[in-house]
Structure formats: structure tokens, C-alpha cells
mmCIF file with all atom_site columns, C-alpha atoms in Angstrom:
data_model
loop_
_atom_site.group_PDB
_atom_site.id
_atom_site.type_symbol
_atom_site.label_atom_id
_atom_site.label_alt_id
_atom_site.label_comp_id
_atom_site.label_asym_id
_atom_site.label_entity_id
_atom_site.label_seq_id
_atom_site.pdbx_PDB_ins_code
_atom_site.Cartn_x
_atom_site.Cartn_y
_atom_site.Cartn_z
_atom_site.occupancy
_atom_site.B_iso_or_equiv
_atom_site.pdbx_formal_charge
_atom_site.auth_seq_id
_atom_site.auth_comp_id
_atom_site.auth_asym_id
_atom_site.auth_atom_id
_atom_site.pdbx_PDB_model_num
ATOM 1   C CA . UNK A 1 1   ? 23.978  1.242   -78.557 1.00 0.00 ? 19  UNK A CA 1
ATOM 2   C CA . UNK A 1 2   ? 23.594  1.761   -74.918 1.00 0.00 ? 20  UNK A CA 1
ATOM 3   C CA . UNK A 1 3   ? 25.410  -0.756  -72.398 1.00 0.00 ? 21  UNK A CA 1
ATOM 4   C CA . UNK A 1 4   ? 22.652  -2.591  -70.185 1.00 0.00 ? 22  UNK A CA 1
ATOM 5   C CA . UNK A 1 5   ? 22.927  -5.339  -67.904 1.00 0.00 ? 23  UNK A CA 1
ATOM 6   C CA . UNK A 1 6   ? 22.199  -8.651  -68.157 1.00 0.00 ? 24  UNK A CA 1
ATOM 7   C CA . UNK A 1 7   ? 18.629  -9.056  -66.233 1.00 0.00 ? 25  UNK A CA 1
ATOM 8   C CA . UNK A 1 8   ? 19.240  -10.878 -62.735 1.00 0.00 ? 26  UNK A CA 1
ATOM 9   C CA . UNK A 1 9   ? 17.049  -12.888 -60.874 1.00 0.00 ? 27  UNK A CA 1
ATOM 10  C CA . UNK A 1 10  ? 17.457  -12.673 -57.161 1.00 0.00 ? 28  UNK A CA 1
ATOM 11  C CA . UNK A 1 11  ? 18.775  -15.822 -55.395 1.00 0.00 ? 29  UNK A CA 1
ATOM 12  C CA . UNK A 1 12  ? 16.339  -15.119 -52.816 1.00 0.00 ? 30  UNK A CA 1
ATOM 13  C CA . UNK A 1 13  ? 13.272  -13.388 -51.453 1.00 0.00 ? 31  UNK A CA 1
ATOM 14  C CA . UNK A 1 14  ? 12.962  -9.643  -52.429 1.00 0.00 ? 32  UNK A CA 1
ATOM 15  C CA . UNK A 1 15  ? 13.147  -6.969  -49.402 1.00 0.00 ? 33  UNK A CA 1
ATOM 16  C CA . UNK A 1 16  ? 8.940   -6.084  -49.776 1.00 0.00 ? 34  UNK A CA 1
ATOM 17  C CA . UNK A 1 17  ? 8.046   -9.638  -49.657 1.00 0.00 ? 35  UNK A CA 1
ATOM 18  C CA . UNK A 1 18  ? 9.968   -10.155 -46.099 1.00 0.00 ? 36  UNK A CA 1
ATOM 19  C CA . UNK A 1 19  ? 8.373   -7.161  -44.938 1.00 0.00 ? 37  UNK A CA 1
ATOM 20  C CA . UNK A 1 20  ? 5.091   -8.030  -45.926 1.00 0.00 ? 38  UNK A CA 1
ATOM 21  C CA . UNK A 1 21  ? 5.615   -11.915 -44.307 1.00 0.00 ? 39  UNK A CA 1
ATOM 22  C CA . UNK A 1 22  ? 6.743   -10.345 -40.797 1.00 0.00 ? 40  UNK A CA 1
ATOM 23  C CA . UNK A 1 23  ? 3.804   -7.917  -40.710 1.00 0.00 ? 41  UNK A CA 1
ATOM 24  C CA . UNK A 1 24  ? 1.800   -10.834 -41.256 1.00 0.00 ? 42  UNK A CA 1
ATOM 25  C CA . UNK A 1 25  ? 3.591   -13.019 -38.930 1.00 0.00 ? 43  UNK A CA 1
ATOM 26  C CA . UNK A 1 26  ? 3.018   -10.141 -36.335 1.00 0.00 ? 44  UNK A CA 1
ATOM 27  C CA . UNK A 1 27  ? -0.471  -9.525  -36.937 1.00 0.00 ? 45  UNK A CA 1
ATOM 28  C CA . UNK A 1 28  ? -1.035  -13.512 -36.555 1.00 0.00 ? 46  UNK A CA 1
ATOM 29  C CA . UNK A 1 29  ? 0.935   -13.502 -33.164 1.00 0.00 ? 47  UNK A CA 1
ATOM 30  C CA . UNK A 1 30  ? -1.300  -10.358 -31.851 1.00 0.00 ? 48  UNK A CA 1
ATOM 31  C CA . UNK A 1 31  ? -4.427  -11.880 -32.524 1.00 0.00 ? 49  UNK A CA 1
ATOM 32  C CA . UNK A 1 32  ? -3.953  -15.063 -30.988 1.00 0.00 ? 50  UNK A CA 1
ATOM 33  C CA . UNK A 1 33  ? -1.556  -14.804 -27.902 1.00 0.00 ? 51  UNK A CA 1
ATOM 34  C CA . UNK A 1 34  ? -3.549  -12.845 -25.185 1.00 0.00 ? 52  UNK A CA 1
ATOM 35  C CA . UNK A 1 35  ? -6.001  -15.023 -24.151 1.00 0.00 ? 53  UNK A CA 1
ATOM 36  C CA . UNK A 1 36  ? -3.069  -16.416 -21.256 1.00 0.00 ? 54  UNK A CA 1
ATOM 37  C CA . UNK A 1 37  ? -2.165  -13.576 -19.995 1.00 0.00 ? 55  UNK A CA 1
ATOM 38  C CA . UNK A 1 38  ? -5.646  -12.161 -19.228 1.00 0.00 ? 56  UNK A CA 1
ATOM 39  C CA . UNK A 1 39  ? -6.075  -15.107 -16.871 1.00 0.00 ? 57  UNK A CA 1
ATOM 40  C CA . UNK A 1 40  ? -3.182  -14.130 -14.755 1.00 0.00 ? 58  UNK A CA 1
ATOM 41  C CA . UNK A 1 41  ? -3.903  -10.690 -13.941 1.00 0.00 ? 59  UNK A CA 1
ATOM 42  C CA . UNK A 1 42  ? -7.416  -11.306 -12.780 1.00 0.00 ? 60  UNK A CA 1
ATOM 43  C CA . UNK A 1 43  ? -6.939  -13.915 -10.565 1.00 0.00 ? 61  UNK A CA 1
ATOM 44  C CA . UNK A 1 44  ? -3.621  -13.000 -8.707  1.00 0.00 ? 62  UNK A CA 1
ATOM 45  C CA . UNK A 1 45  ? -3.214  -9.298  -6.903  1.00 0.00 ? 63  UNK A CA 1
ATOM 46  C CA . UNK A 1 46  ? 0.318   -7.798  -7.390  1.00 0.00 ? 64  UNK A CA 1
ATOM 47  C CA . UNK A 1 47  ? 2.749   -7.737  -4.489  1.00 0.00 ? 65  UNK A CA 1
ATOM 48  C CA . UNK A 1 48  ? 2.102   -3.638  -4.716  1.00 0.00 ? 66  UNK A CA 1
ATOM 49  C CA . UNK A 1 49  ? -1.502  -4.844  -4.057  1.00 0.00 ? 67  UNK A CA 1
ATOM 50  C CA . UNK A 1 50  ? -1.169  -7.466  -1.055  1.00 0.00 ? 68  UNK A CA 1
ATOM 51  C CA . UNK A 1 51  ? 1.265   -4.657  0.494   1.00 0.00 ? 69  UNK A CA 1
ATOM 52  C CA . UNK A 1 52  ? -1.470  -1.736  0.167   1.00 0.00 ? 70  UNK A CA 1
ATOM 53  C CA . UNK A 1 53  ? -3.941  -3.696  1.215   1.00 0.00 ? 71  UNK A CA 1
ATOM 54  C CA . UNK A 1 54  ? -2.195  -4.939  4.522   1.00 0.00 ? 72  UNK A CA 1
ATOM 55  C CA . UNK A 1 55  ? -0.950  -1.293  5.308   1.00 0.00 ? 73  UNK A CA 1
ATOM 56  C CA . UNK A 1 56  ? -4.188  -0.258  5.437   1.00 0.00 ? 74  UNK A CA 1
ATOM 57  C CA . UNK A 1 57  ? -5.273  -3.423  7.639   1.00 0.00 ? 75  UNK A CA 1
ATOM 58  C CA . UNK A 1 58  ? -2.381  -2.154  10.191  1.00 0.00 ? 76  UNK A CA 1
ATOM 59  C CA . UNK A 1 59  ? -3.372  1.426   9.964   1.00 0.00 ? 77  UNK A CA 1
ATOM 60  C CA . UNK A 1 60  ? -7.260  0.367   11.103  1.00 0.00 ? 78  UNK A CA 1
ATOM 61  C CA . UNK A 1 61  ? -6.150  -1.906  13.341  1.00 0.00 ? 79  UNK A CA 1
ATOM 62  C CA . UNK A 1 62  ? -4.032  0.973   14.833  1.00 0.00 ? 80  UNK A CA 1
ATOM 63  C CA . UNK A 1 63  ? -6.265  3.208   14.730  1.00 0.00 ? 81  UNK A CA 1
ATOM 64  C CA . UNK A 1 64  ? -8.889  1.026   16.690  1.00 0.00 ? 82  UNK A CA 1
ATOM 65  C CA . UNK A 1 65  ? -5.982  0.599   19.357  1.00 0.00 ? 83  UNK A CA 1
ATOM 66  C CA . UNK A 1 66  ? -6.118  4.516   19.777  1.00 0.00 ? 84  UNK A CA 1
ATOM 67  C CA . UNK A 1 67  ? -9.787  4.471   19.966  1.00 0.00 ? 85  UNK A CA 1
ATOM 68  C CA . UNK A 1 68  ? -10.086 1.707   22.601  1.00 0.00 ? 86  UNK A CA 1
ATOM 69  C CA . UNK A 1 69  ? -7.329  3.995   24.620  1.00 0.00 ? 87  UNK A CA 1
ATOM 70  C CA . UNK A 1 70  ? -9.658  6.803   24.298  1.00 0.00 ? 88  UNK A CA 1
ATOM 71  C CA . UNK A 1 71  ? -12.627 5.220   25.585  1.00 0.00 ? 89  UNK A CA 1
ATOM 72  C CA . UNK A 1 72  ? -10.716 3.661   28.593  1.00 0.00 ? 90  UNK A CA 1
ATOM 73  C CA . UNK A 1 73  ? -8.491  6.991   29.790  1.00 0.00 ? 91  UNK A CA 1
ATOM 74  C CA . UNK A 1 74  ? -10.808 9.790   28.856  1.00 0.00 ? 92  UNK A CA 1
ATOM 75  C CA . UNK A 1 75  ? -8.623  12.444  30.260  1.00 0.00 ? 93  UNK A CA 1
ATOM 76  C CA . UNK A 1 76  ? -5.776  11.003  27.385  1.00 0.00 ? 94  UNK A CA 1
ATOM 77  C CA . UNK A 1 77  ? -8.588  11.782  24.491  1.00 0.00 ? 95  UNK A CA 1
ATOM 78  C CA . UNK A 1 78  ? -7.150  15.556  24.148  1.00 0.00 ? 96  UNK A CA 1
ATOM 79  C CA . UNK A 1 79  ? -3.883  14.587  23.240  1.00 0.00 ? 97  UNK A CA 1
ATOM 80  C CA . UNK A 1 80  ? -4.539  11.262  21.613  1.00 0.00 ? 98  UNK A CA 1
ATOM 81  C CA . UNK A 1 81  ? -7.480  12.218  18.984  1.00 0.00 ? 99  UNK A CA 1
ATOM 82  C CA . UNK A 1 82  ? -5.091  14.067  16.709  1.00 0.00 ? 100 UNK A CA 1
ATOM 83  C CA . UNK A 1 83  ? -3.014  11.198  16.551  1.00 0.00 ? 101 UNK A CA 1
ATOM 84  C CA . UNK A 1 84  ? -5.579  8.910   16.218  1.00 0.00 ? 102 UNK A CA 1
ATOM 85  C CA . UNK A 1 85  ? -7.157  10.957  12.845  1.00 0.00 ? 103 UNK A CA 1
ATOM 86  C CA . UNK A 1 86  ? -3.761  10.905  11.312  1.00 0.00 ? 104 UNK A CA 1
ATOM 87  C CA . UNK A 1 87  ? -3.794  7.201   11.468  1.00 0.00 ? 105 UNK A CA 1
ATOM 88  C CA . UNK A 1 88  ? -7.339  6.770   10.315  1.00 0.00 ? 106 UNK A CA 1
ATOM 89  C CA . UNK A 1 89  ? -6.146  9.039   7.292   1.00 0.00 ? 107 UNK A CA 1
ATOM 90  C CA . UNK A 1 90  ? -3.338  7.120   6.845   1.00 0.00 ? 108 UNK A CA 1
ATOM 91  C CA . UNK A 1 91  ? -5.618  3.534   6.369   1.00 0.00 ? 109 UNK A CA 1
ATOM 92  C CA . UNK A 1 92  ? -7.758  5.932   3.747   1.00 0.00 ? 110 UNK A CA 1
ATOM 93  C CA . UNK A 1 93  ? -4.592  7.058   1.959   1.00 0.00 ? 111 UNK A CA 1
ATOM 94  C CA . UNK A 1 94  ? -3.624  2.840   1.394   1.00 0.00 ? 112 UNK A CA 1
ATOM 95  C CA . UNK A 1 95  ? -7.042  2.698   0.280   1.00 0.00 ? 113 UNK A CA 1
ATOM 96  C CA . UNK A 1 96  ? -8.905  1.036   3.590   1.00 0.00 ? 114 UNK A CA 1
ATOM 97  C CA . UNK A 1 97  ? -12.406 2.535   5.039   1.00 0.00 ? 115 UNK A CA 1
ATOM 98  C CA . UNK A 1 98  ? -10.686 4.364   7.947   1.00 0.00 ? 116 UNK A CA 1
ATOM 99  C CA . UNK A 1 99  ? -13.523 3.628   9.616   1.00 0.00 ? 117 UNK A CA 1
ATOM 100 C CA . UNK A 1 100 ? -12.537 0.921   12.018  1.00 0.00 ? 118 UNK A CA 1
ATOM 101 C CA . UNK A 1 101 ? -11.861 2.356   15.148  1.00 0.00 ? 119 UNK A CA 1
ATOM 102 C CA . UNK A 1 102 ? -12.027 5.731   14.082  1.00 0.00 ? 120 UNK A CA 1
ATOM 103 C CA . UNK A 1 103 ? -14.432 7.041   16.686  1.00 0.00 ? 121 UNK A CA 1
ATOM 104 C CA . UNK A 1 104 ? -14.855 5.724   20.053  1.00 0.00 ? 122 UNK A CA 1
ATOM 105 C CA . UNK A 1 105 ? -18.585 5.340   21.132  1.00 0.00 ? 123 UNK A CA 1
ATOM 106 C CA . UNK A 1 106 ? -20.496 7.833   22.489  1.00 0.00 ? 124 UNK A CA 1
ATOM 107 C CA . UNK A 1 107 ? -21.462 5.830   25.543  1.00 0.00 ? 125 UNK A CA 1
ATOM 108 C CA . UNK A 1 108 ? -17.954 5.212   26.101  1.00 0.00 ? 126 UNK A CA 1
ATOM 109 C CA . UNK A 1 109 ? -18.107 1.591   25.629  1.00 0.00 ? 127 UNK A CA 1
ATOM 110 C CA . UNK A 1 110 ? -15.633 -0.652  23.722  1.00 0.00 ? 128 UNK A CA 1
ATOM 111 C CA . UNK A 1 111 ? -18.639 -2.353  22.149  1.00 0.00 ? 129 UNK A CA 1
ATOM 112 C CA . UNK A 1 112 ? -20.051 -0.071  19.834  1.00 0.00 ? 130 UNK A CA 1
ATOM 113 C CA . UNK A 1 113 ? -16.841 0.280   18.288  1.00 0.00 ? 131 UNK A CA 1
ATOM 114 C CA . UNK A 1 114 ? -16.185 -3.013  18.197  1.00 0.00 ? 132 UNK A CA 1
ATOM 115 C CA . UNK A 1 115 ? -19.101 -3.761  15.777  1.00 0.00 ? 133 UNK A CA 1
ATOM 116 C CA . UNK A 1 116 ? -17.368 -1.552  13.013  1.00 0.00 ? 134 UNK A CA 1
ATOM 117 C CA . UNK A 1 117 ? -14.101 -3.745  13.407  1.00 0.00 ? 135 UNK A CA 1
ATOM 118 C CA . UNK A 1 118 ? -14.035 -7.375  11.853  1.00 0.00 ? 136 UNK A CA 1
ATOM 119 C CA . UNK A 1 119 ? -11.490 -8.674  14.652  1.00 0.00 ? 137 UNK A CA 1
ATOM 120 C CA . UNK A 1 120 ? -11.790 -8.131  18.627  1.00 0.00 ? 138 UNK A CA 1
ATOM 121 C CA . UNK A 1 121 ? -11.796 -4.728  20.425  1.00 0.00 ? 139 UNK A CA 1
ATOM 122 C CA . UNK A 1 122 ? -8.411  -4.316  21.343  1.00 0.00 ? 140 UNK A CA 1
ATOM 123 C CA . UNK A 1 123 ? -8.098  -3.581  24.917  1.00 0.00 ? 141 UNK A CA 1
ATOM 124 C CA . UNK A 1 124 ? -6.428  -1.113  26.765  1.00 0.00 ? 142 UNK A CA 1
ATOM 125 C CA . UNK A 1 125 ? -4.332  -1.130  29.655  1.00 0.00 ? 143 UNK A CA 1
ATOM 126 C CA . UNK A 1 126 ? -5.022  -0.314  33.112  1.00 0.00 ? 144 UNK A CA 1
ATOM 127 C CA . UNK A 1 127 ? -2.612  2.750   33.640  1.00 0.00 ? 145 UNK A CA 1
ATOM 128 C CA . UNK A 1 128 ? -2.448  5.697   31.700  1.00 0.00 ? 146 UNK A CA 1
ATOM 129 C CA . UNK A 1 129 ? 1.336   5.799   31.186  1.00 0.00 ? 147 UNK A CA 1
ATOM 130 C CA . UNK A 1 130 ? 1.370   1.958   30.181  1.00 0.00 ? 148 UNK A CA 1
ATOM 131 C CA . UNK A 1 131 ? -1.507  2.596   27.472  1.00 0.00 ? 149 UNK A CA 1
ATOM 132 C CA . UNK A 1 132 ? 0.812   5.307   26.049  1.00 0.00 ? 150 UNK A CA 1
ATOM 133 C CA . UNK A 1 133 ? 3.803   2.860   26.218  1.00 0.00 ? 151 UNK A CA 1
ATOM 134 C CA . UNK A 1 134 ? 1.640   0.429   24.279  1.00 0.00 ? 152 UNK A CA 1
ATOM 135 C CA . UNK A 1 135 ? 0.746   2.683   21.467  1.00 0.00 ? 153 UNK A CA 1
ATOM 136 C CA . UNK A 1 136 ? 4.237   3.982   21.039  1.00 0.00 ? 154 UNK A CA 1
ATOM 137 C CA . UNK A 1 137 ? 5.433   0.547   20.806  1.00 0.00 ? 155 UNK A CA 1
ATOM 138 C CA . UNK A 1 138 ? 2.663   0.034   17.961  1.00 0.00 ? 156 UNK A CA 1
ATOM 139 C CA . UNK A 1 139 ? 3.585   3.048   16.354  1.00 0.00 ? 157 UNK A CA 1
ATOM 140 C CA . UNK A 1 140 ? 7.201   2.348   16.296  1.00 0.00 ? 158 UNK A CA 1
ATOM 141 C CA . UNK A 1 141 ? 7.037   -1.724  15.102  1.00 0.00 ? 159 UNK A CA 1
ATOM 142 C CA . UNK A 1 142 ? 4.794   -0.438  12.041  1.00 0.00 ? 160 UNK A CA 1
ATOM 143 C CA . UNK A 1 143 ? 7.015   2.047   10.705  1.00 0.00 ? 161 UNK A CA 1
ATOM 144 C CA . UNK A 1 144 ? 9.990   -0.225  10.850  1.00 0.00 ? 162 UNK A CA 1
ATOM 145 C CA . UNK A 1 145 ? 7.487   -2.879  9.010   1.00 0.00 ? 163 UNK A CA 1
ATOM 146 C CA . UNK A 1 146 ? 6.512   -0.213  6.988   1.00 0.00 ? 164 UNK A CA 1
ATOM 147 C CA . UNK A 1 147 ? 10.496  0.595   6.482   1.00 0.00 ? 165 UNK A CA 1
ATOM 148 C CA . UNK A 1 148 ? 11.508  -2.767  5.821   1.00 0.00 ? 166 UNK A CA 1
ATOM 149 C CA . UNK A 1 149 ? 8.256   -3.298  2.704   1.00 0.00 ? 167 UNK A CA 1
ATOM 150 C CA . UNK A 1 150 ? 10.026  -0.103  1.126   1.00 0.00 ? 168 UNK A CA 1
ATOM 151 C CA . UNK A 1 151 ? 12.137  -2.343  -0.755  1.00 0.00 ? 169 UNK A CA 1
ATOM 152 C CA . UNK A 1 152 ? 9.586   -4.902  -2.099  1.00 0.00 ? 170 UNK A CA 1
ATOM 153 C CA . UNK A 1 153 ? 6.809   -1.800  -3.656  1.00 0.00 ? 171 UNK A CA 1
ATOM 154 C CA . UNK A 1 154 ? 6.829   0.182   -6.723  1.00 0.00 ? 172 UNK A CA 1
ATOM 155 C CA . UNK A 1 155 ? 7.976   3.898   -6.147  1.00 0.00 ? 173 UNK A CA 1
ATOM 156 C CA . UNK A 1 156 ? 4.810   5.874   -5.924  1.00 0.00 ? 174 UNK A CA 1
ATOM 157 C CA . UNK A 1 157 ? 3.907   3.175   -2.598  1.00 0.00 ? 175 UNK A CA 1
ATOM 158 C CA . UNK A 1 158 ? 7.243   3.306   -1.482  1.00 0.00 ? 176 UNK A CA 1
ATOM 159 C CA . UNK A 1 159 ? 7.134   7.000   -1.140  1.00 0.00 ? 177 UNK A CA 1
ATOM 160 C CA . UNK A 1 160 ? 3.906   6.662   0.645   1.00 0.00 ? 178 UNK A CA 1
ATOM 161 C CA . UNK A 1 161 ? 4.921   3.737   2.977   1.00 0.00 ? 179 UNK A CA 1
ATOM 162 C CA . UNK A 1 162 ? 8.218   6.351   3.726   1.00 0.00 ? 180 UNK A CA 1
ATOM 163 C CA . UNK A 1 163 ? 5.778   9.303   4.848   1.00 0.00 ? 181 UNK A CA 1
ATOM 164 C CA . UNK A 1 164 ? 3.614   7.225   6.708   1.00 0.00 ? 182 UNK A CA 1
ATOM 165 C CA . UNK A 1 165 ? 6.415   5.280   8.939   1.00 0.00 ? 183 UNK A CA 1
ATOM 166 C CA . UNK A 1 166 ? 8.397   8.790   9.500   1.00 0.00 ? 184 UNK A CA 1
ATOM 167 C CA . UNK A 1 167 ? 5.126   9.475   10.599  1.00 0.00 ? 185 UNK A CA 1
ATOM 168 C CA . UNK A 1 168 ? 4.371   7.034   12.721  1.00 0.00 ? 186 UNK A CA 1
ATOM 169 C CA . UNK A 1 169 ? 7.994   6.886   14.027  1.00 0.00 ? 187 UNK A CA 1
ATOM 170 C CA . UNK A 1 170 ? 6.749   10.973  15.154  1.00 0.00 ? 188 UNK A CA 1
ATOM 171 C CA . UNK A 1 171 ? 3.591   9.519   16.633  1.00 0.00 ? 189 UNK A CA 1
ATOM 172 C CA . UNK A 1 172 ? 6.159   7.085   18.922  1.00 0.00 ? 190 UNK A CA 1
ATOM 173 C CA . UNK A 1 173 ? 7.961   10.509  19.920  1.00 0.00 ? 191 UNK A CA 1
ATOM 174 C CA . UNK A 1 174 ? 4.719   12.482  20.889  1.00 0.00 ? 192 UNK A CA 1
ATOM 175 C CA . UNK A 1 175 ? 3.961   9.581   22.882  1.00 0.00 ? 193 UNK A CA 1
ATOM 176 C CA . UNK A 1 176 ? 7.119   9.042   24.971  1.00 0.00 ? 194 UNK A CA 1
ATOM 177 C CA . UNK A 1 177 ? 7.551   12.427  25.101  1.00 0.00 ? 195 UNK A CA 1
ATOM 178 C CA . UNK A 1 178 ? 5.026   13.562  27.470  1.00 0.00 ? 196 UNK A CA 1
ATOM 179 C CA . UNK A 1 179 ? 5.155   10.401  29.757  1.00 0.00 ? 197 UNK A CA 1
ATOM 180 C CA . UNK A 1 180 ? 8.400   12.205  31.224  1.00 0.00 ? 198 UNK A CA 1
#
């Protein structure tokens, strides 16, 4: 006669019945849990969001700084309306219109540009060299803004924030540099 074992009745639950509970329990869970967390992505923009959307603020509120520069020393508009596109590229890349102050008027008057602008016409000053002085200074307190938000953005924004300010910290150069 063979030698079998005594049958055995587990003390408690068998391995296929935990795994079918827990699939359960997980299917429950996913069905009723996202309804909070929809909520709170629609109403609140991320802090990669509020950053983007501010860079590009600064770059078309640089940008109409150039163009009101422009239209007040004409003789500056050779050297200034390269500049001046890179910034208005630099709003587009963050995802702003590049529009505002991105072409002086034809008439040469601060007004018509001043109507594609939300805020005031920034004005510019009287003398050629202090108009460049201004805009250097401009150029040079938004990258080190731009330097300091590095640390508070996601890494594909932080690498753009980086070009832009080394860029803008060039603009500052170009600027100085010819005053001499």
C-alpha cells in the first residue's frame, strides 16, 4: 500500500484567493479615487507654468523697451533691431505672442506700438548713450532673474531659461561695448 498523507486543511486563506481579493481591492481603488485629483490640475498652473508664462511677459516687455529706443534714436535702429528680434524670439520660444513691441511704427510714433502692448509705452531716454545704458541694465537684471528661476523649473525650462540669460547677459555686452 502506498504511504499518503493525511489531507490538511489550510489554517488560512489559500495564495489564489489573496490574489484574486487584491486585484479586486485594486480595481475598486482605480475606479473610484480620481475624481480629486482632476480638480487640482485644472484649476492651479504649475510653478513650470507661472515661470514660462512670466519669462515671456519680461521678454515682450523687453522687447517693447528696444522698440520704443528705436523709434526715439533712429540712427541706433541698425545696431539695435538684431537685438531686438532675438528678444521677440525669445518671448515666442516661452510661449508669448512676440508681438508686443516687436516693430516700432512706421510713422515713428510710440503710439502705434503702444496699442499692441497691454501696459504703457515704455519711454526712452533723451541721449543716445543713456538709452543704451538703460537697455543693458534691462538685459543684464533679466538674465540674473532668469539665473536665479533656474533652480525652481523642470530641466527642459531650465535649459531654456540658461540660453536665454547667457543671451541676454551677451545683449548687455553688445550694448556697453560700443558706448566706448
Amino acid at each position: 500500500m502506498p504511504f499518503t498523507l493525511p489531507p490538511r486543511t489550510p489554517s488560512g486563506p489559500r495564495r489564489r484567493s489573496l490574489l484574486a481579493s487584491a486585484a479586486g481591492a485594486f480595481v475598486l481603488v482605480g475606479c473610484s479615487a480620481p475624481e480629486p485629483s482632476t480638480d487640482t490640475t485644472v484649476q492651479s498652473p504649475s510653478a513650470a507654468d507661472i515661470a514660462r508664462a512670466r519669462a515671456a511677459r519680461d521678454s515682450e516687455s523687453l522687447a517693447a523697451r528696444y522698440a520704443a529706443v528705436i523709434t526715439a534714436h533712429p540712427p541706433l535702429a541698425a545696431r539695435l533691431k538684431p537685438l531686438r528680434a532675438e528678444v521677440v524670439r525669445h518671448a515666442q520660444a516661452f510661449g508669448g505672442s512676440g508681438t508686443a513691441g516687436s516693430r516700432p511704427s512706421a510713422s515713428g510714433s510710440p503710439s502705434a506700438s503702444a496699442s499692441a502692448q497691454p501696459s504703457p509705452s515704455p519711454t526712452a531716454p533723451a541721449q543716445e548713450k543713456d538709452a543704451l545704458a538703460d537697455l543693458a541694465t534691462a538685459e543684464r537684471t533679466l538674465a540674473d532673474q532668469r539665473t536665479k528661476a533656474l533652480l525652481t523649473v523642470p530641466g527642459e525650462l531650465a535649459r531654456l531659461l540658461a540660453s536665454v540669460a547667457a543671451a541676454g547677459a551677451a545683449h548687455a555686452f553688445l550694448l556697453t561695448e560700443g558706448a566706448k
